[in-house]
Coordinates of C-alpha atoms in Angstrom, one line a residue:
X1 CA 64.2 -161.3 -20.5
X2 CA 64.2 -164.6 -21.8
X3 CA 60.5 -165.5 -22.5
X4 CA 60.8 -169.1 -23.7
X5 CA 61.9 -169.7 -20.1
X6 CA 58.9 -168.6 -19.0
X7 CA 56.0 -170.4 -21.2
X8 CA 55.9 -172.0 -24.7
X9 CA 54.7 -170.0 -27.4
X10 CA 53.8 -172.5 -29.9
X11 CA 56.4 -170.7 -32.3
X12 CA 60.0 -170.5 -33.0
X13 CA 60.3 -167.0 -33.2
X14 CA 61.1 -165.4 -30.1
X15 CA 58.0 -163.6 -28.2
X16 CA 58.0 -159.9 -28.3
X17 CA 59.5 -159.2 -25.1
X18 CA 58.0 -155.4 -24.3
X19 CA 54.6 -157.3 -23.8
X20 CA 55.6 -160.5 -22.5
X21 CA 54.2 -161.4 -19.1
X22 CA 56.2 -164.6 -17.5
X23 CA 54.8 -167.5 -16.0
X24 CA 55.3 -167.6 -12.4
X25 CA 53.1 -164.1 -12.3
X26 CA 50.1 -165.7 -14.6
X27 CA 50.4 -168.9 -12.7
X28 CA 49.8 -169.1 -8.9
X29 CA 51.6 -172.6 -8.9
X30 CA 54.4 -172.2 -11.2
X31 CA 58.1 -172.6 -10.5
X32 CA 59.3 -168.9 -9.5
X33 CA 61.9 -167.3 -12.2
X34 CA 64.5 -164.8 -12.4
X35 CA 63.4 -162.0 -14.2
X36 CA 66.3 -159.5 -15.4
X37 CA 63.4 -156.3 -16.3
X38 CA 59.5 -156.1 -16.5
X39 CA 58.1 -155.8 -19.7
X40 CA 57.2 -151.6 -20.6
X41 CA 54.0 -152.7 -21.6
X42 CA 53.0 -156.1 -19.9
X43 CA 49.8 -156.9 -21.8
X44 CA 47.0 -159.3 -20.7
X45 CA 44.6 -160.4 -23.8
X46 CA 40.9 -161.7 -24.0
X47 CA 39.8 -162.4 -27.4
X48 CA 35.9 -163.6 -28.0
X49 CA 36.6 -166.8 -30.2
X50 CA 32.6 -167.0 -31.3
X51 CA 33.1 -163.1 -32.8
X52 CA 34.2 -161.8 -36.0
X53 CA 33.0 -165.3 -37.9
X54 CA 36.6 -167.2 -37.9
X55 CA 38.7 -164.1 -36.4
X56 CA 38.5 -164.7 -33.5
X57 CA 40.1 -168.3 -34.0
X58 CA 42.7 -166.8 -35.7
X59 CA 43.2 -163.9 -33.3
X60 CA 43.8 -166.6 -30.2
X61 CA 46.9 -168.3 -32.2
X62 CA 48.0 -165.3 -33.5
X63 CA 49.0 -163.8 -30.1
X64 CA 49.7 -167.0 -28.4
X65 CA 52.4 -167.5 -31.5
X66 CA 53.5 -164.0 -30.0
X67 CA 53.2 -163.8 -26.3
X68 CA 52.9 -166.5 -23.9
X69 CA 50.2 -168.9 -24.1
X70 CA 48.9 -168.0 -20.4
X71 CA 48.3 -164.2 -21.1
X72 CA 46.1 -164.6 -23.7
X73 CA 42.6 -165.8 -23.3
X74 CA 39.8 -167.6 -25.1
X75 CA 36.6 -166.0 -23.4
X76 CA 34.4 -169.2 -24.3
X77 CA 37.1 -171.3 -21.9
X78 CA 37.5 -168.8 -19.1
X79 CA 35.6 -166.0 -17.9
X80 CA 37.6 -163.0 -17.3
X81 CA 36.5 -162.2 -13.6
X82 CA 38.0 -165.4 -12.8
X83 CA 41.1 -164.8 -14.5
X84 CA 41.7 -161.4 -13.3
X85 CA 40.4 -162.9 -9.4
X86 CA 43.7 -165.2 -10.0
X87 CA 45.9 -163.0 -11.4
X88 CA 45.8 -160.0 -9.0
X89 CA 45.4 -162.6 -6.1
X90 CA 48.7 -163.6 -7.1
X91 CA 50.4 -160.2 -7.7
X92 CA 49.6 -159.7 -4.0
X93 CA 50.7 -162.6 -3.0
X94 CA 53.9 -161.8 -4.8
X95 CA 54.5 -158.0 -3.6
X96 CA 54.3 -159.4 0.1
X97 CA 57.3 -161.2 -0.9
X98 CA 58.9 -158.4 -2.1
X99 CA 58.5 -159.2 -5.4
X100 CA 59.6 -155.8 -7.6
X101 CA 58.9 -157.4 -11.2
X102 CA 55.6 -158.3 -9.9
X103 CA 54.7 -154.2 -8.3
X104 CA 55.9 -153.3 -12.2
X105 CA 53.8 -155.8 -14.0
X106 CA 50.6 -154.9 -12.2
X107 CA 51.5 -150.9 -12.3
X108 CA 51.8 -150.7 -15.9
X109 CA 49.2 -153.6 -16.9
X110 CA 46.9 -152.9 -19.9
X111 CA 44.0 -155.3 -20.7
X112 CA 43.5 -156.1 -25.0
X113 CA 39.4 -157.3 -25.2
X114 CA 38.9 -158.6 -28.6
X115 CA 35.0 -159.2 -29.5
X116 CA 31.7 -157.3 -30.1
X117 CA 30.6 -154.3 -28.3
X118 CA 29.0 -156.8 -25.6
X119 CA 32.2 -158.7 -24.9
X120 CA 34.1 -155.3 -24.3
X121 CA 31.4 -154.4 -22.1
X122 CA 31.3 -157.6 -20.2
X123 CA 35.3 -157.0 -19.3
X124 CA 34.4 -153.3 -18.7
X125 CA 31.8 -154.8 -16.1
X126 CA 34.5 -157.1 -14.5
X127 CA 36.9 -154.3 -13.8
X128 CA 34.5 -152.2 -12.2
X129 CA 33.5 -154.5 -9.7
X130 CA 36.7 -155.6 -8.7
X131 CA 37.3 -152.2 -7.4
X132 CA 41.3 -152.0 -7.7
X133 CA 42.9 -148.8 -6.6
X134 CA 44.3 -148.3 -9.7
X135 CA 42.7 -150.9 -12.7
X136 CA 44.4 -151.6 -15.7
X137 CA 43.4 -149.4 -18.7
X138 CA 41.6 -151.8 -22.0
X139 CA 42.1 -151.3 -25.3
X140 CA 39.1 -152.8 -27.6
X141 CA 39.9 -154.7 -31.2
X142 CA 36.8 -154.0 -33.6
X143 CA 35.7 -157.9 -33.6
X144 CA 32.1 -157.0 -33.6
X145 CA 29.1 -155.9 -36.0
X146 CA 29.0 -152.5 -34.4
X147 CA 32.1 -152.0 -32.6
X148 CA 31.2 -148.7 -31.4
X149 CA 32.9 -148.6 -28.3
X150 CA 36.6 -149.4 -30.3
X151 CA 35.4 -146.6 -32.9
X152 CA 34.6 -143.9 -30.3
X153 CA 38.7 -144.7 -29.0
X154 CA 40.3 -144.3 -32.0
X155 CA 40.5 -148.4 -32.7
X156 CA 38.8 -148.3 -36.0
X157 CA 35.3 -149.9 -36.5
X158 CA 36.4 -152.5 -39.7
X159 CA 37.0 -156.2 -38.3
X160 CA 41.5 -156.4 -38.4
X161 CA 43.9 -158.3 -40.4
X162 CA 44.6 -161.3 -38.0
X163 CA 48.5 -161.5 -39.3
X164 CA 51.5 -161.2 -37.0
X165 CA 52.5 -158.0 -38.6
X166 CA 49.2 -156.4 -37.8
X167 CA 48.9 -158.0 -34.6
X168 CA 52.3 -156.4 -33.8
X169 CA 50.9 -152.7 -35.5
X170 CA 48.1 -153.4 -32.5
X171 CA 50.5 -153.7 -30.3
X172 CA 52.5 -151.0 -31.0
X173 CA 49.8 -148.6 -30.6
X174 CA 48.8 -150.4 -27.6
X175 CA 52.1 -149.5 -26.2
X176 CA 51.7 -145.5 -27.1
X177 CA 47.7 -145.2 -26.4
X178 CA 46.9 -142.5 -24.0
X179 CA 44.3 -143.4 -21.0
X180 CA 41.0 -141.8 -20.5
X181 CA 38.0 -142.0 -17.9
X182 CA 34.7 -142.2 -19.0
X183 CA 32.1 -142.5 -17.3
X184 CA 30.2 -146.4 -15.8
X185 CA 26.2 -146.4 -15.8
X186 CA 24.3 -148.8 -13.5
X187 CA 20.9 -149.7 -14.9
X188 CA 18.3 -151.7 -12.3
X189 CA 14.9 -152.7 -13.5
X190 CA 12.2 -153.8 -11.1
X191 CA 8.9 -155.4 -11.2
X192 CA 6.1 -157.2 -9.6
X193 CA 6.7 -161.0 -9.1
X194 CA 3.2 -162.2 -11.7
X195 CA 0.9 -165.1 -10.1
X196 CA 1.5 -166.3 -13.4
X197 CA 3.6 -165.9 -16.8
X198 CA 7.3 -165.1 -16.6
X199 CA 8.8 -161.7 -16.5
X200 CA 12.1 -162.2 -16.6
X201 CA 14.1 -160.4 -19.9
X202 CA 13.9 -162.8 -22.9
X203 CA 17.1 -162.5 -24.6
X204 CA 17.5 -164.5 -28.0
X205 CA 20.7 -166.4 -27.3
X206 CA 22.8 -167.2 -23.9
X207 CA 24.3 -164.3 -22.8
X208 CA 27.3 -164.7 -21.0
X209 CA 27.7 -164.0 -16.9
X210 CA 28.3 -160.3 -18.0
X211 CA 27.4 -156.7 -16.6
X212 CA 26.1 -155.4 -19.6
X213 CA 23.0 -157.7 -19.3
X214 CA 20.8 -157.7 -16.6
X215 CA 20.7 -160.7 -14.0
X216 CA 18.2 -161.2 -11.2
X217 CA 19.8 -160.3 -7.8
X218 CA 20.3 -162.9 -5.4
X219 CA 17.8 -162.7 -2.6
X220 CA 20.6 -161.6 0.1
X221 CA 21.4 -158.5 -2.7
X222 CA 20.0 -154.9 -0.5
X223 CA 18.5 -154.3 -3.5
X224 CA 15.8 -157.3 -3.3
X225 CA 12.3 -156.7 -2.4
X226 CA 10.0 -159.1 -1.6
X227 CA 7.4 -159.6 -4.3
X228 CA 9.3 -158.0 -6.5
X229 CA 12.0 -159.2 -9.4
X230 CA 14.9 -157.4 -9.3
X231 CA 17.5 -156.7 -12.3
X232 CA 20.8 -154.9 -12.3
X233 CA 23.1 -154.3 -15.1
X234 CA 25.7 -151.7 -16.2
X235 CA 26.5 -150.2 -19.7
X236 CA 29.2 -148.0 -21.2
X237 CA 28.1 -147.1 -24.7
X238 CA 24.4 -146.8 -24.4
X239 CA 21.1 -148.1 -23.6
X240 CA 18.0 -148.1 -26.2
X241 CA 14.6 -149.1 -26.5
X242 CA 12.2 -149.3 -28.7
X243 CA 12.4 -149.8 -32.7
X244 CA 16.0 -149.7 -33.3
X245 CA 16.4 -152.7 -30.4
X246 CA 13.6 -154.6 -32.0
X247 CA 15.6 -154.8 -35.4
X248 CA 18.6 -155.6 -33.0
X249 CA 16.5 -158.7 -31.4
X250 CA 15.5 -160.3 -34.9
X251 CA 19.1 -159.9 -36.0
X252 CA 20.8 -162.0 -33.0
X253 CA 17.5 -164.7 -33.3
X254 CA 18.6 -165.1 -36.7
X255 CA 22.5 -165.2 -35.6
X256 CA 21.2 -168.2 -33.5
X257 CA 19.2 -170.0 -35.8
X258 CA 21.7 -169.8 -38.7
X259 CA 25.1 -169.2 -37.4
X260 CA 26.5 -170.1 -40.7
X261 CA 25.2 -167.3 -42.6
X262 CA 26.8 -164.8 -40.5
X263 CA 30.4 -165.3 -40.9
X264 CA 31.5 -161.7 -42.1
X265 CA 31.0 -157.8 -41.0
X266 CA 29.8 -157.0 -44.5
X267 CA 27.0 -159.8 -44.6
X268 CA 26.1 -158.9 -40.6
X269 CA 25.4 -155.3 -41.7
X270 CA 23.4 -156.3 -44.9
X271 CA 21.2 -158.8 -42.9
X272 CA 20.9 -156.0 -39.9
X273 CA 19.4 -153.6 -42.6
X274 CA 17.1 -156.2 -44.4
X275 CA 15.8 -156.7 -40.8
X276 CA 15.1 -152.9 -40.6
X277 CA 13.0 -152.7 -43.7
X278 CA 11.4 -155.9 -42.9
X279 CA 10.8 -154.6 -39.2
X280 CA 9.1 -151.3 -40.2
X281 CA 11.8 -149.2 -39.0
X282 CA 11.5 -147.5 -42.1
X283 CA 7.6 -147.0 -41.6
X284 CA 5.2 -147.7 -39.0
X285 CA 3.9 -150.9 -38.7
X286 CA 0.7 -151.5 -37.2
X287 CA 1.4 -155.4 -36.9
X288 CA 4.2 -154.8 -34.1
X289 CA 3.3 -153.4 -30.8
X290 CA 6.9 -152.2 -30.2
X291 CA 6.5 -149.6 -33.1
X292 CA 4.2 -147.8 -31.0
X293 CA 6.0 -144.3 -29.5
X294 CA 7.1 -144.2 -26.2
X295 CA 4.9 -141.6 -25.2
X296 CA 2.8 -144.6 -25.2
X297 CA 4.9 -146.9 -23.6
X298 CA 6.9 -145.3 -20.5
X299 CA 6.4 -142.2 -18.1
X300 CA 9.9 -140.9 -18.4
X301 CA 11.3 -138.7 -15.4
X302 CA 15.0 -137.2 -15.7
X303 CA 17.4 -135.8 -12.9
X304 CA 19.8 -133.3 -14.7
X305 CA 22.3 -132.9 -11.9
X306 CA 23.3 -135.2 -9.0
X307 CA 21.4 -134.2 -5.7
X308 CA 18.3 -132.6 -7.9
X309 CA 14.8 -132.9 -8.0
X310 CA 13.1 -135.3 -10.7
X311 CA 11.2 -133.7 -13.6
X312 CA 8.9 -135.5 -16.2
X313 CA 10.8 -135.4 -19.7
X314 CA 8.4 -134.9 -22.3
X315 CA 9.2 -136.9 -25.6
X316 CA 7.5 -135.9 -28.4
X317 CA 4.4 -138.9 -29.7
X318 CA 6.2 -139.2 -32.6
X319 CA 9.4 -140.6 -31.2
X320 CA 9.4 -144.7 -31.5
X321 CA 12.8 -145.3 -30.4
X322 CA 14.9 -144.0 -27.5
X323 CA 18.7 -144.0 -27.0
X324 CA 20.6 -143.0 -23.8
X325 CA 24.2 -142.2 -25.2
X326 CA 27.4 -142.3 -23.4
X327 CA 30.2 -142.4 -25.9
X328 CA 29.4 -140.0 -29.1
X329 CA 29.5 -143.9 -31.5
X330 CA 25.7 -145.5 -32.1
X331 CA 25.1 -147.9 -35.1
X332 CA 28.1 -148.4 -36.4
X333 CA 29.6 -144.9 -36.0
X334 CA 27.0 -142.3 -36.2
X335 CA 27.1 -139.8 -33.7
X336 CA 23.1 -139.6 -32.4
X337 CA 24.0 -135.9 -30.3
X338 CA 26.1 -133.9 -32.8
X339 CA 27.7 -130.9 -31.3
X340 CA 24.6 -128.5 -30.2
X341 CA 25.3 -125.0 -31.2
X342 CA 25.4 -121.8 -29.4
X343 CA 21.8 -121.3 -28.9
X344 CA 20.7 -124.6 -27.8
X345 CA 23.6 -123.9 -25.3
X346 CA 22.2 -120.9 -24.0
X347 CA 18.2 -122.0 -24.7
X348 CA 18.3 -125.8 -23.7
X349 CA 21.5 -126.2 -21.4
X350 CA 22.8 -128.3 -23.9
X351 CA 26.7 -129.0 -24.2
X352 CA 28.8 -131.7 -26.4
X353 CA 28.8 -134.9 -25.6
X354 CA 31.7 -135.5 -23.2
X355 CA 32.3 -138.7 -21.8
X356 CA 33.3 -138.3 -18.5
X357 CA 31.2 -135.3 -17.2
X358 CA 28.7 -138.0 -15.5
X359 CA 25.8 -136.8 -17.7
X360 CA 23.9 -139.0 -19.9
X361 CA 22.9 -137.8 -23.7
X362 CA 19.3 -138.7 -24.2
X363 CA 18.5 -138.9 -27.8
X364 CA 14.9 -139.8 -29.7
X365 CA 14.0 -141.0 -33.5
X366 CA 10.9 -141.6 -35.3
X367 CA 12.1 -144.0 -38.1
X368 CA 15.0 -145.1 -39.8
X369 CA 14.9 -142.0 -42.1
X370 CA 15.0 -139.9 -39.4
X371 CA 18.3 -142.2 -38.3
X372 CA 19.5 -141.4 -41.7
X373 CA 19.7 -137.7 -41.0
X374 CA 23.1 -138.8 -38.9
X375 CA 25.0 -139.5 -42.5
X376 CA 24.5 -136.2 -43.0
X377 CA 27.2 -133.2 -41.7
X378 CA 26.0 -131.6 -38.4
X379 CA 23.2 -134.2 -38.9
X380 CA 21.5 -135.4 -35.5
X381 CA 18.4 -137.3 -33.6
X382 CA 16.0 -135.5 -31.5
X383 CA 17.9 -133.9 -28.4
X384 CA 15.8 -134.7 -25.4
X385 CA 17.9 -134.0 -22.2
X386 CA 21.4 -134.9 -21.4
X387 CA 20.6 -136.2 -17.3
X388 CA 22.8 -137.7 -14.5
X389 CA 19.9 -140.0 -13.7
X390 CA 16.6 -141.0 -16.0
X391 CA 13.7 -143.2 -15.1
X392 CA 11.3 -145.2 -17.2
X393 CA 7.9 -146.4 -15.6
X394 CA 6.0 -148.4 -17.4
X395 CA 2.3 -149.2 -16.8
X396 CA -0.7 -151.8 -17.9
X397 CA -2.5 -151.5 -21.3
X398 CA 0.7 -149.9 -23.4
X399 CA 1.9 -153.2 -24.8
X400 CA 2.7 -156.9 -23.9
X401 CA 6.2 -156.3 -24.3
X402 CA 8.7 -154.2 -25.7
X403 CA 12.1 -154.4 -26.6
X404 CA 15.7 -152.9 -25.1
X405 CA 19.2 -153.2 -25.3
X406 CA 22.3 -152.5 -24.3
X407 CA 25.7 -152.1 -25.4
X408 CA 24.7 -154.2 -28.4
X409 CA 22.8 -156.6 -26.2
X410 CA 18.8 -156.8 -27.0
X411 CA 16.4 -158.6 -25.1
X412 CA 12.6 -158.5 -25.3
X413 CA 11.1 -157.4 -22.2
X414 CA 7.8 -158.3 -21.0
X415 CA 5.5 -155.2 -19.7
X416 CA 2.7 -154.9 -17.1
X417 CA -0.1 -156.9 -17.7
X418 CA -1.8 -155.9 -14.0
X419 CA -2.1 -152.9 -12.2
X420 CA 1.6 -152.4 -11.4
X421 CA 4.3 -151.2 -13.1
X422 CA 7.9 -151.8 -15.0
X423 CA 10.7 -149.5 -13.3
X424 CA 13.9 -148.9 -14.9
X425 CA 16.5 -146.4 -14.2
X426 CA 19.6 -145.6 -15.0
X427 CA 22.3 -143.4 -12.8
X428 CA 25.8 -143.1 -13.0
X429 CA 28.4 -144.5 -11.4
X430 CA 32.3 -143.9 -10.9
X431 CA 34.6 -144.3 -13.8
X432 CA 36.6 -146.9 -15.7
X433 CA 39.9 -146.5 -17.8
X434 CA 40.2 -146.9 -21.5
X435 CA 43.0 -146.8 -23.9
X436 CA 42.3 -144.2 -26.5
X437 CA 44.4 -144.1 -30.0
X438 CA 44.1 -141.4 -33.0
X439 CA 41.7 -140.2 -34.3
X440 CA 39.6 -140.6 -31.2
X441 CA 36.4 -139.5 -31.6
X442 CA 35.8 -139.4 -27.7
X443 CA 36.2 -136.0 -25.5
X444 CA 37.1 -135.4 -22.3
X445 CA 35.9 -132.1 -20.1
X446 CA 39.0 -132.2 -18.9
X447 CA 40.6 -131.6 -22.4
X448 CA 42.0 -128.0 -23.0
X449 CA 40.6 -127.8 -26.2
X450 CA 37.2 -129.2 -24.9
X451 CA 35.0 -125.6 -24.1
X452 CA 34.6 -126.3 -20.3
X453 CA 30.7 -126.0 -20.3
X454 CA 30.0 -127.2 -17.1
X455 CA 32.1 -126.5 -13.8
X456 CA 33.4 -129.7 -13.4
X457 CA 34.1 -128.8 -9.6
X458 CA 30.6 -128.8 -8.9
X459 CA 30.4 -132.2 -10.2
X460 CA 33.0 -133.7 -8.3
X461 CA 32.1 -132.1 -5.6
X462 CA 28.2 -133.3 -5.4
X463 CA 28.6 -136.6 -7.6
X464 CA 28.2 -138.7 -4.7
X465 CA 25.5 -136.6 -2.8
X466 CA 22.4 -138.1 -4.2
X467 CA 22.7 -141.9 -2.4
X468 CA 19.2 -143.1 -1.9
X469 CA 17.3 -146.1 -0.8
X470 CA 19.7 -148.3 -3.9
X471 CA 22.8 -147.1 -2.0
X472 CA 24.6 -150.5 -1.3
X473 CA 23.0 -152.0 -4.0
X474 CA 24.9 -149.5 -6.7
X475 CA 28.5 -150.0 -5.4
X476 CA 28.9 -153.0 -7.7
X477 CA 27.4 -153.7 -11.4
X478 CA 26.5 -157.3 -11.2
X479 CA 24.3 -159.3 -9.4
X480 CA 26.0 -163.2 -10.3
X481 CA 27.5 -164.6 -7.6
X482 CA 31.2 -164.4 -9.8
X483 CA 31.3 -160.8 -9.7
X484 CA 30.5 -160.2 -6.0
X485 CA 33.7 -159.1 -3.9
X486 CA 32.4 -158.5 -0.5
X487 CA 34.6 -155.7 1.7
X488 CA 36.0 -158.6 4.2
X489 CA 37.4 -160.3 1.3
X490 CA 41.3 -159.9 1.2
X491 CA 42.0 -159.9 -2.8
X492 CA 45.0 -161.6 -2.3
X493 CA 43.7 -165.1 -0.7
X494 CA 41.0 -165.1 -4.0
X495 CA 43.6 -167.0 -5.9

């Protein structure tokens, strides 16, 4: 395949052709080609340009020197939902012409995200909701503070070299990475429309139109209510509240306020820990109402399997933050869960954290020193429950507000201040596919080595038998207009 007829490069070395996606199948309105072979691993890349201080920057030209220009994208010029929207319009366009480069392109597709945990998210999000019959599988560069969700795949968690030689490494393992379902949570939080005062979440900087931060439904959604706000959202790696996302909340104001002084992963994590003392996270501080536990703060109410009765969790007064845990990767790496052991099998239906057996580990800390139990080996938080749905309700008098996040995302959320009440809950949903690489700390109930805890019959078979009065409203994760595919809608005429 000869790629410079397809696209410049902006180089004069030639693009590496197992990845390299021609024109005419990126562009709707391009001048057809003749193709000799598809690419063996046809690569479409999004890369967060604001992550990673100047990485990201240097990531864009880096694998537009290598690929074509068109498959790689700059997520602050183009969204991806509208990218992918044009893309597979266009491979359907194409396969009803009989087009076999274009059936081979979209068959062995894999999507490269480059940014924070939020951005990975946010591409995670768009997938879901396009509902493909078979998506595209994402790898995830570390281009983040966190990076959990690249960690717990085997992509490291340290912000890469942004060279062509270790673009190309990327590539390369790209090209051998296995796939892997884990499982897609939806998240919708309700409340009373106030005569006065807002209630919307108050997040510290603007968040893109992403799934893994809650938007207000539009008023044709199933999911509305009249006199009620209604949020929706989705979330891969996990969803806190409490403490820990309070420390998260003061360290993205400050990224707002003084961008300059957070142009490195090393200075990120210093200024995130600073913020942690400063907080209280370290001891309870009377001056913040968010330190308060969450005994004080929320009713919670689990559903351990789907189709079962709720049941009131009880969490412990001393417990000040919450974390509901997906992928076994929280705070830069630490693993919240552990592995329980045999008894707390037996005793407390406990198993290890797999990511696709649609259960949700539900973790609790008192402080940072108890967070700092997780350096140590076998070290863990408080074991709660692991649930297929959970339910927070909160009520007047607790607080004004408190805080949450997800998937690196905080936002400070308003509470009751009448006699009503604050409902989120969380539930799971389908599947998406990721690209794992060694060592990946993520496992699969599915894997032989994995001890098959659960009978993961019974969860196929009854993972779609507890539909309730959210039923519509939880086939998709967002509630922007951009993400909304409705079932008359041929993909193909989107382009």
């Amino acid at each position: 395949m000869d790629g410079h007829a397809n696209g410049s490069n902006g180089s004069c070395s030639k693009p590496l052709t197992d990845y390299y996606i021609p024109d005419y199948i990126l562009k709707p309105d391009s001048e057809h080609t003749i193709v000799d072979q598809a690419p063996c691993c046809p690569v479409v890349v999004f890369i967060n340009s604001r992550s990673g201080g100047q990485l990201g920057s240097s990531l864009i030209k880096t694998y537009r020197e290598l690929l074509n220009e068109a498959q790689v994208f700059d997520l602050s010029e183009e969204t991806p939902d509208k990218v992918l929207h044009r893309l597979y319009g266009n491979f359907e366009r194409l396969k009803s012409n009989g087009d076999t480069i274009a059936f081979q392109i979209q068959s062995s597709l894999r999507l490269i995200v480059a940014g924070g945990d939020g951005t990975a998210s946010w591409l995670l999000g768009v997938v879901s909701d396009l509902k493909l019959s078979r998506p595209p599988p994402i790898a995830t560069v570390p281009l983040g503070t966190g990076n959990n969700l690249p960690f717990s795949f085997g992509w490291g968690k340290k912000n890469p070299a942004t060279d062509q030689e270790a673009v190309k490494s990327f590539l390369g393992q790209v090209k051998k990475a296995r796939e892997m379902n884990i499982d897609s949570w939806h998240i919708i939080m309700r409340m009373r429309a106030p005569q006065e005062g807002p209630c919307d979440p108050i997040a510290p900087l603007d968040l893109p139109q992403s799934l893994h931060a809650f938007h207000r439904v539009a008023g044709s959604d199933s999911l509305n209510m009249e006199g009620y706000h209604t949020f929706r959202g989705g979330f891969w790696n996990y969803f806190s509240m409490g403490m820990d996302a309070q420390v998260s909340y003061e360290f993205h104001s400050e990224r707002k306020r003084n961008p300059e002084k957070f142009k490195n992963q090393l200075t990120n994590q210093s200024t995130y820990a600073k913020l942690g003392l400063k907080q209280g996270w370290f001891s309870p501080s009377l001056t913040h109402p968010s330190s308060r536990n969450i005994a004080q703060l929320a009713k919670v109410q689990i559903m351990k399997r789907p189709g079962g009765q709720w049941e009131e969790l009880e969490i412990p007064r001393s417990i000040r933050s919450i974390v509901c845990l997906n992928l076994p990767s929280f705070s830069g790496g630490l693993n919240p869960w552990g592995t329980p052991g045999t008894r707390k099998v037996q005793d407390r239906d406990l198993t290890a954290p797999f990511v696709d057996d649609g259960l949700i580990e539900v973790v609790g800390f008192r402080d940072a020193w108890h967070g700092l139990v997780l350096l140590a080996p076998n070290g863990h938080g408080t074991r709660l429950a692991q649930a297929h749905r959970i339910r927070f309700e909160f009520h007047k008098g607790a607080a004004e507000h408190t805080f949450m996040r997800i998937d690196g995302e905080p936002w400070k959320q308003p509470l009751p201040q009448d006699d009503d009440t604050v409902v989120v809950e969380i539930s799971h949903l389908h599947q998406v596919t990721m690209l794992a690489s060694e060592p990946c700390k993520s496992k699969s109930i599915n894997d032989p080595s994995s001890p098959m805890c659960r009978a993961q019959d019974d969860y196929e078979h009854n993972s779609l038998e507890d539909e309730d009065e959210w039923e519509d409203g939880r086939k998709k994760f967002g509630a922007a207009e951009t993400f909304k595919l409705r079932d008359e809608v041929d993909i193909a005429r989107l382009s």
